[in-house]
Coordinates of C-alpha atoms and ligand atoms in Angstrom, one line a residue:
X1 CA 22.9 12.9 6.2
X2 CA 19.4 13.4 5.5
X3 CA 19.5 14.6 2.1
X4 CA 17.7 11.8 0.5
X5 CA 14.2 12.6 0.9
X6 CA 14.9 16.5 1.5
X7 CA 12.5 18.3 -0.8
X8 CA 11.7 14.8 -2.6
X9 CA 8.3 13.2 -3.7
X10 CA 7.2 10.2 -2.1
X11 CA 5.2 8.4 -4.7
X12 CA 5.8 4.6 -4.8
X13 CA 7.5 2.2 -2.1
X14 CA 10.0 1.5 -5.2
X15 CA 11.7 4.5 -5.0
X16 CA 13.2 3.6 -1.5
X17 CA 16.7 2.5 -0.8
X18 CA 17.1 0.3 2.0
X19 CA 19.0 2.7 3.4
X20 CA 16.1 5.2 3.4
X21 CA 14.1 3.0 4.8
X22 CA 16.6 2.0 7.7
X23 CA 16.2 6.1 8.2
X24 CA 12.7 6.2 8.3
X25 CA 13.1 3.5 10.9
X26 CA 15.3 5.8 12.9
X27 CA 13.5 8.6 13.0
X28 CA 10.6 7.0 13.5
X29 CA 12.2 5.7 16.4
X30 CA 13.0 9.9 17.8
X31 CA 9.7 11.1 16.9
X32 CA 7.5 8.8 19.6
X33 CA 10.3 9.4 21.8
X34 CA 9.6 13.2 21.3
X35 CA 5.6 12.6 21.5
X36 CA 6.0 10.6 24.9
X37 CA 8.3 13.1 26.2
X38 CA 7.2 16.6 25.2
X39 CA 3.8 15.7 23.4
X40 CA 5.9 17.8 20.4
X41 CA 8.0 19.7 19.0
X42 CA 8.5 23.0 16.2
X43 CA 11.2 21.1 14.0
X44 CA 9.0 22.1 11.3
X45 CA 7.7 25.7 12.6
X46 CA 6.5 28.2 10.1
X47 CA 5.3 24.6 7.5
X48 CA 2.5 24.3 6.2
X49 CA 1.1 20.8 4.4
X50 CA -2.1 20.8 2.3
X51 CA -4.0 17.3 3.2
X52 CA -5.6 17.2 -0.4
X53 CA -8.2 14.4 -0.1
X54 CA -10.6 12.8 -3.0
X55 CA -11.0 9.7 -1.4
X56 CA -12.2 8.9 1.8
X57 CA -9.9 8.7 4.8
X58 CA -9.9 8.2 8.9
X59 CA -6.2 6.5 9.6
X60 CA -4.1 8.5 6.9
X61 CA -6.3 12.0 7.2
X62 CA -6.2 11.9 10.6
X63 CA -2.4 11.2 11.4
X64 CA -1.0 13.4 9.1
X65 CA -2.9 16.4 10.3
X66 CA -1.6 15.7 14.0
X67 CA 1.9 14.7 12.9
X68 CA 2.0 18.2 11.0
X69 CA 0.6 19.7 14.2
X70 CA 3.2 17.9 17.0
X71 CA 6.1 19.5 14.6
X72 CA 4.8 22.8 15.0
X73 CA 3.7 23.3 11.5
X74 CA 0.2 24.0 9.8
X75 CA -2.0 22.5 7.3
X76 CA -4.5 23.3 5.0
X77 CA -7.5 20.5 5.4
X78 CA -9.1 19.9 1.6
X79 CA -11.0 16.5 2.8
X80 CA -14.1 15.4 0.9
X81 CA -13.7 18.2 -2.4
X82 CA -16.5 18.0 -3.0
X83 CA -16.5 21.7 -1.1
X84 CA -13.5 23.1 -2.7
X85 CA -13.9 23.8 -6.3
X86 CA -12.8 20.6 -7.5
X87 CA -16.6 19.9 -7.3
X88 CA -16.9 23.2 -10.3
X89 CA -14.6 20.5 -12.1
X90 CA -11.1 21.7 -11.7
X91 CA -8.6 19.8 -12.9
X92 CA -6.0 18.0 -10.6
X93 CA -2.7 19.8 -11.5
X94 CA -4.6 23.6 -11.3
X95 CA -5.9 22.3 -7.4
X96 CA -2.3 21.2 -7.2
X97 CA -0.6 24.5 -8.8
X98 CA -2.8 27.0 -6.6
X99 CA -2.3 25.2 -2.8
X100 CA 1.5 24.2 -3.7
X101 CA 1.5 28.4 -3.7
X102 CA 0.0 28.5 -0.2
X103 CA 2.5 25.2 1.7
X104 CA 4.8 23.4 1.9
X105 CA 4.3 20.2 0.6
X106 CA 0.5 18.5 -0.9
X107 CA -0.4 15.1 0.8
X108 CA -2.8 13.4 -2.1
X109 CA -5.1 10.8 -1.9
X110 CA -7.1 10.0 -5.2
X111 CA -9.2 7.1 -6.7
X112 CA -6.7 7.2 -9.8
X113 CA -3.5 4.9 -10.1
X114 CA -0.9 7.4 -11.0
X115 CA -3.1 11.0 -10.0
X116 CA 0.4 11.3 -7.1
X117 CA 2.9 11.3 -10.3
X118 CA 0.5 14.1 -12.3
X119 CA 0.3 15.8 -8.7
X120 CA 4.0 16.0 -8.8
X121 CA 4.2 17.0 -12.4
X122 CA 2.5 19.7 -11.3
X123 CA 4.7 21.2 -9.0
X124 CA 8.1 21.5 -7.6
X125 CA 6.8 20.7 -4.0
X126 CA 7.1 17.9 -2.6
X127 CA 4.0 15.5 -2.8
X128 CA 3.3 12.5 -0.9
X129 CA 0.8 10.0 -1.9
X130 CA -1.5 9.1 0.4
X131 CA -3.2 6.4 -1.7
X132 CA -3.7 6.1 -5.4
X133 CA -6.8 4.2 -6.2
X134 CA -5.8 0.4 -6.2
X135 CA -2.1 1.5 -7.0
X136 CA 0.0 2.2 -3.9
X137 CA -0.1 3.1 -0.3
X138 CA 3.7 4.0 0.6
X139 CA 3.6 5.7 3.8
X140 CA 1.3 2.7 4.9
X141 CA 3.5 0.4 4.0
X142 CA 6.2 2.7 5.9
X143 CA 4.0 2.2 9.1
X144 CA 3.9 -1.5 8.5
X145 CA 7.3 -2.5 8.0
X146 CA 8.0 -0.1 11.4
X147 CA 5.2 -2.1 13.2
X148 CA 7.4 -5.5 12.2
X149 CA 10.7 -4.2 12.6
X150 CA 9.7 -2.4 16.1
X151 CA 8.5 -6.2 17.2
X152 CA 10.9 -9.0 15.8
X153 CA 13.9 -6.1 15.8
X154 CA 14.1 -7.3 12.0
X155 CA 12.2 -8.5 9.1
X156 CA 15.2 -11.1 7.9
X157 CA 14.1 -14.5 8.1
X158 CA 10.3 -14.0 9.2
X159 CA 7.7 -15.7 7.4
X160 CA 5.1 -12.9 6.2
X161 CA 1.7 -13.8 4.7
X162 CA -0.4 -11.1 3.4
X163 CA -4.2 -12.6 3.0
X164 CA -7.6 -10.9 1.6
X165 CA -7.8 -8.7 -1.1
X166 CA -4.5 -8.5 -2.7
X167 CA -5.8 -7.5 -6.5
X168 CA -6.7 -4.1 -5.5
X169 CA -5.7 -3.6 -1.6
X170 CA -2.9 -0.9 -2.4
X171 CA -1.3 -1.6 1.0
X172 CA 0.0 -4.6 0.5
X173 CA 1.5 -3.4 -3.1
X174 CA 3.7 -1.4 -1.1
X175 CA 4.3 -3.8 1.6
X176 CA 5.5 -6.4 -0.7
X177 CA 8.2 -3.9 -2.2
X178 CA 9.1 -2.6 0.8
X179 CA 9.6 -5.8 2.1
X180 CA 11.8 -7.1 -0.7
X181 CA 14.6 -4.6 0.4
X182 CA 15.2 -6.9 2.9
X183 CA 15.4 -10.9 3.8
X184 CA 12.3 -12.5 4.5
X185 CA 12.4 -16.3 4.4
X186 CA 9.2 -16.2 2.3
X187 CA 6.6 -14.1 1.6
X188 CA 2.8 -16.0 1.6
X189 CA -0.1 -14.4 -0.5
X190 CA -3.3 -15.7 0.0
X191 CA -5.9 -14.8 -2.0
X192 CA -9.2 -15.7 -4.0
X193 CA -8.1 -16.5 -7.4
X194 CA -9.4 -13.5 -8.9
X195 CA -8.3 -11.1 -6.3
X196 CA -4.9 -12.5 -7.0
X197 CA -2.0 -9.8 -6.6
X198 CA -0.9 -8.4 -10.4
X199 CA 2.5 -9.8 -11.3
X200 CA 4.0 -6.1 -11.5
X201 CA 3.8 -6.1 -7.8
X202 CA 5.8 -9.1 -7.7
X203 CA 9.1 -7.6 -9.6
X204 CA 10.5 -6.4 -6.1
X205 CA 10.6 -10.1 -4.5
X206 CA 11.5 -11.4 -8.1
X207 CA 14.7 -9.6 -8.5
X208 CA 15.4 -9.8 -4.9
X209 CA 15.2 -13.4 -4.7
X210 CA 12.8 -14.0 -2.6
X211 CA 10.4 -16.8 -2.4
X212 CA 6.7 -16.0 -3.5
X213 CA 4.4 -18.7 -2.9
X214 CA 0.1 -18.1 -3.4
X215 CA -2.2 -20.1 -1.5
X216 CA -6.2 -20.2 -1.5
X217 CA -6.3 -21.3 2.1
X218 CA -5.2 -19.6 4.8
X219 CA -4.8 -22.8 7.0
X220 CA -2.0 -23.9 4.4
X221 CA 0.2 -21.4 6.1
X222 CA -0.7 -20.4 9.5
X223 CA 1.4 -22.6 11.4
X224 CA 4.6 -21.2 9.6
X225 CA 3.5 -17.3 9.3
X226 CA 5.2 -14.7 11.3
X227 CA 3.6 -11.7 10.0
X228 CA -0.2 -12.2 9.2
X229 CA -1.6 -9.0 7.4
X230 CA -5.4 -9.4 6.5
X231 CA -6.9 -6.8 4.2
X232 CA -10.6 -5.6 3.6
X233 CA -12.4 -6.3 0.5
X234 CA -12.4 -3.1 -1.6
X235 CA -15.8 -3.1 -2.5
X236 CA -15.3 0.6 -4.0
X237 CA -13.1 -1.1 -6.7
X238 CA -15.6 -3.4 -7.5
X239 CA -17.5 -3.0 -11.0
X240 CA -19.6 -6.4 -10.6
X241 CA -20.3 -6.1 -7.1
X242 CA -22.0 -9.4 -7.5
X243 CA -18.1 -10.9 -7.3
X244 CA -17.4 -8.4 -4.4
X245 CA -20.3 -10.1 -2.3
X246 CA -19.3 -14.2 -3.4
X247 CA -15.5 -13.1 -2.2
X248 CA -16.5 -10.8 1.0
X249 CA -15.8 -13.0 3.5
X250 CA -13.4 -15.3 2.0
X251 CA -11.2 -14.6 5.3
X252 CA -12.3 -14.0 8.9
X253 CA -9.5 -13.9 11.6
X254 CA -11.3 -15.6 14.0
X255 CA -10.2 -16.9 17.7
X256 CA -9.9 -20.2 16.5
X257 CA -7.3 -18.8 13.6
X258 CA -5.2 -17.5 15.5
X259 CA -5.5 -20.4 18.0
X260 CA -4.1 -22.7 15.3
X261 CA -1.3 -19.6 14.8
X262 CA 2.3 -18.9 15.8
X263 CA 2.2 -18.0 19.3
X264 CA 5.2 -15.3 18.1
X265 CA 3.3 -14.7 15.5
X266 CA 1.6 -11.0 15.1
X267 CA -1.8 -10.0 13.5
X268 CA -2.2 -7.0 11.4
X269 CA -4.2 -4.8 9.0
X270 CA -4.7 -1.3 7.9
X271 CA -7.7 -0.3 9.0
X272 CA -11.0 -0.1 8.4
X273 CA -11.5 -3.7 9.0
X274 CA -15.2 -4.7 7.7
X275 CA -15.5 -7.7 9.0
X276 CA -12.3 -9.8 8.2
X277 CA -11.1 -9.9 12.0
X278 CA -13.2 -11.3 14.7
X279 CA -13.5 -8.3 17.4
X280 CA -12.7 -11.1 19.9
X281 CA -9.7 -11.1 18.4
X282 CA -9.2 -7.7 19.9
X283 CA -8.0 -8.8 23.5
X284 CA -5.0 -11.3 21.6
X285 CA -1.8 -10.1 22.7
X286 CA -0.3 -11.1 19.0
X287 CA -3.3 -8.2 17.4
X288 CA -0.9 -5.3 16.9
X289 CA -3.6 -3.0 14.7
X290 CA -5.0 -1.2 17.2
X291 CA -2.1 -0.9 19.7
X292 CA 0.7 -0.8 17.6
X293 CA 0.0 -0.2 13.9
X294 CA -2.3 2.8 14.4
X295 CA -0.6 4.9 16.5
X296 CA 2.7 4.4 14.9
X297 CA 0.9 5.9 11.9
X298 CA 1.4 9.4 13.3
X299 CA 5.3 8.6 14.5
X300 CA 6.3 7.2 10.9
X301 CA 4.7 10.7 9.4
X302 CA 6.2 12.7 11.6
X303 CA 9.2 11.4 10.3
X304 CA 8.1 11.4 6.9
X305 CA 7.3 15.1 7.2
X306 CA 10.3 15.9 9.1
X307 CA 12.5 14.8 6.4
X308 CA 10.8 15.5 3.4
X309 CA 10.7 19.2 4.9
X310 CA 13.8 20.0 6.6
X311 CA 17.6 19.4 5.5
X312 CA 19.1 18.1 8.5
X313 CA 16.6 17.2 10.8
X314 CA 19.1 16.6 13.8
X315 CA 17.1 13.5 15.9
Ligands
NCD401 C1 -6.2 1.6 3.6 C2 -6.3 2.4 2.3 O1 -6.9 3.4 2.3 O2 -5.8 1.9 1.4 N1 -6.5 2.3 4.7 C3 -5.6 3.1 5.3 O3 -5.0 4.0 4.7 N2 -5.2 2.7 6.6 C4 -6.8 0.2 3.6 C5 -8.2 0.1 3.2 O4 -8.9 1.1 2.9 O5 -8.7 -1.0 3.1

């Protein structure tokens, strides 16, 4: 029943089913009932991950290690290379090669688009990416759509508007795929003009039908949205950074947004926030990124790891 993602490669939200996803969901669901239970678990005893880390991470980093850890498994922690002898100048499939021959599976965050796919070119592990430079996020976007699902029961007919930086926030680029395997009414992107989302990310609404609509002002759509997902700025992807500080604040969640919100509606965003949400936002019952999104994180991949790493996983 699992076989799936047994031994697979999770690189891009595209390569979901819906009926993957709907799994994810499930075991998802098993895991935090393990974690409030029993704390954990040794479903994946004798495992080891590598946590293979060019970029810097809190959220991802962190959950991973302790998901690995409440399945009874190991890891290998290669944050911040610039110890390991990637620094000498190694190239990415030889760092791949040589710690695919110590674990289990590599978990990869990079600044390049694409550096997950040459990961798994490498080897015959499975690799999961973590992040790809502005490209895609897909275990994020797993977390996400569990954070939605796990509060409206389903994502059909919800309103979702994903505001901030949607040109190179690699998040929401897995969101909106993710997302399109389902029924949203509509699907709002808000959005300086020129941190517009690329119309690639677009082809999974497009074939699915569902309506796209971009907006410059947030109060356009507040009073319909659902789902409001800020984003930070990513000032790393920024060449002129001139630009970065005219569109820095272009959004602020504020107590006076979400006054003029849904009172259904919910608030979220990945983490780190730099200033687009108000902390006195904090306290709002309908602020799910701290209470909800973070800690299902870990439960999502737990059952990532579970799945990815053993045939029939039996939960
Ligand atoms: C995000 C990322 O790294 O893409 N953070 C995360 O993994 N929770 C979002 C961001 O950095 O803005």
């Amino acid at each position: 029943m699992d076989s799936s993602l047994f031994k697979k490669d999770i690189l891009t939200a595209s390569q979901f089913t819906k009926k993957d996803v709907e799994r994810v969901v499930a075991v998802t669901r098993s895991m935090r009932d393990i974690v409030d239970k029993d704390g954990s678990t040794d479903i994946l005893k004798g495992n080891i991950m590598t946590a293979l880390f060019y970029e810097p991470s809190s959220r991802t980093f962190g959950s991973f290690v302790a998901a690995m850890q409440r399945l009874g498994g190991g890891f290998i922690p290669l944050q911040g290379v610039v110890y390991s002898s990637v620094a000498k100048g190694e190239s990415l499939p030889d760092t791949v090669r040589t710690f695919a021959s110590f674990s289990d599976c590599i978990v990869l965050r990079h600044p390049q688009v694409g550096a997950a796919v040459t990961a798994a070119d490498a080897t015959a592990k499975p690799v999961i990416n973590a992040g790809d430079g502005p490209g895609e996020h897909p275990t994020q976007a797993l977390l996400d759509f569990f954070t939605i699902m796990d509060h409206f029961g389903s994502v059909d007919g919800l309103t979702i508007t994903l505001v901030g930086d949607l040109l190179n926030g690699r998040t929401v680029h897995s969101l909106i795929t993710l997302l399109s395997l389902f029924s949203p009414k509509a699907i709002h992107l808000v959005s300086p003009e020129v941190l517009k989302m690329t119309r690639d990310h677009l082809e999974g609404p497009k074939k699915s039908g569902i309506k796209v609509i971009e907006h410059e002002a947030l109060d356009d759509v507040l009073g319909e949205t659902d789902v409001l997902y800020a984003t930070r700025v990513q000032k790393e992807r920024f060449t002129d950074l001139d630009v970065y500080e005219k569109v820095k604040y272009s959004y602020i969640i504020t107590p006076d947004i979400m006054k003029k919100s849904k009172k259904t509606a919910i608030l979220m965003h990945p983490f780190p926030r730099l200033g687009e949400i108000d902390g006195a936002v904090d306290a709002d019952p309908r602020a799910l990124y701290l209470r909800a999104q973070i800690p299902n994180g870990m439960y999502v991949r737990m059952a990532l790891l579970a799945l990815v790493l053993k045939e029939d996983i039996s939960v």
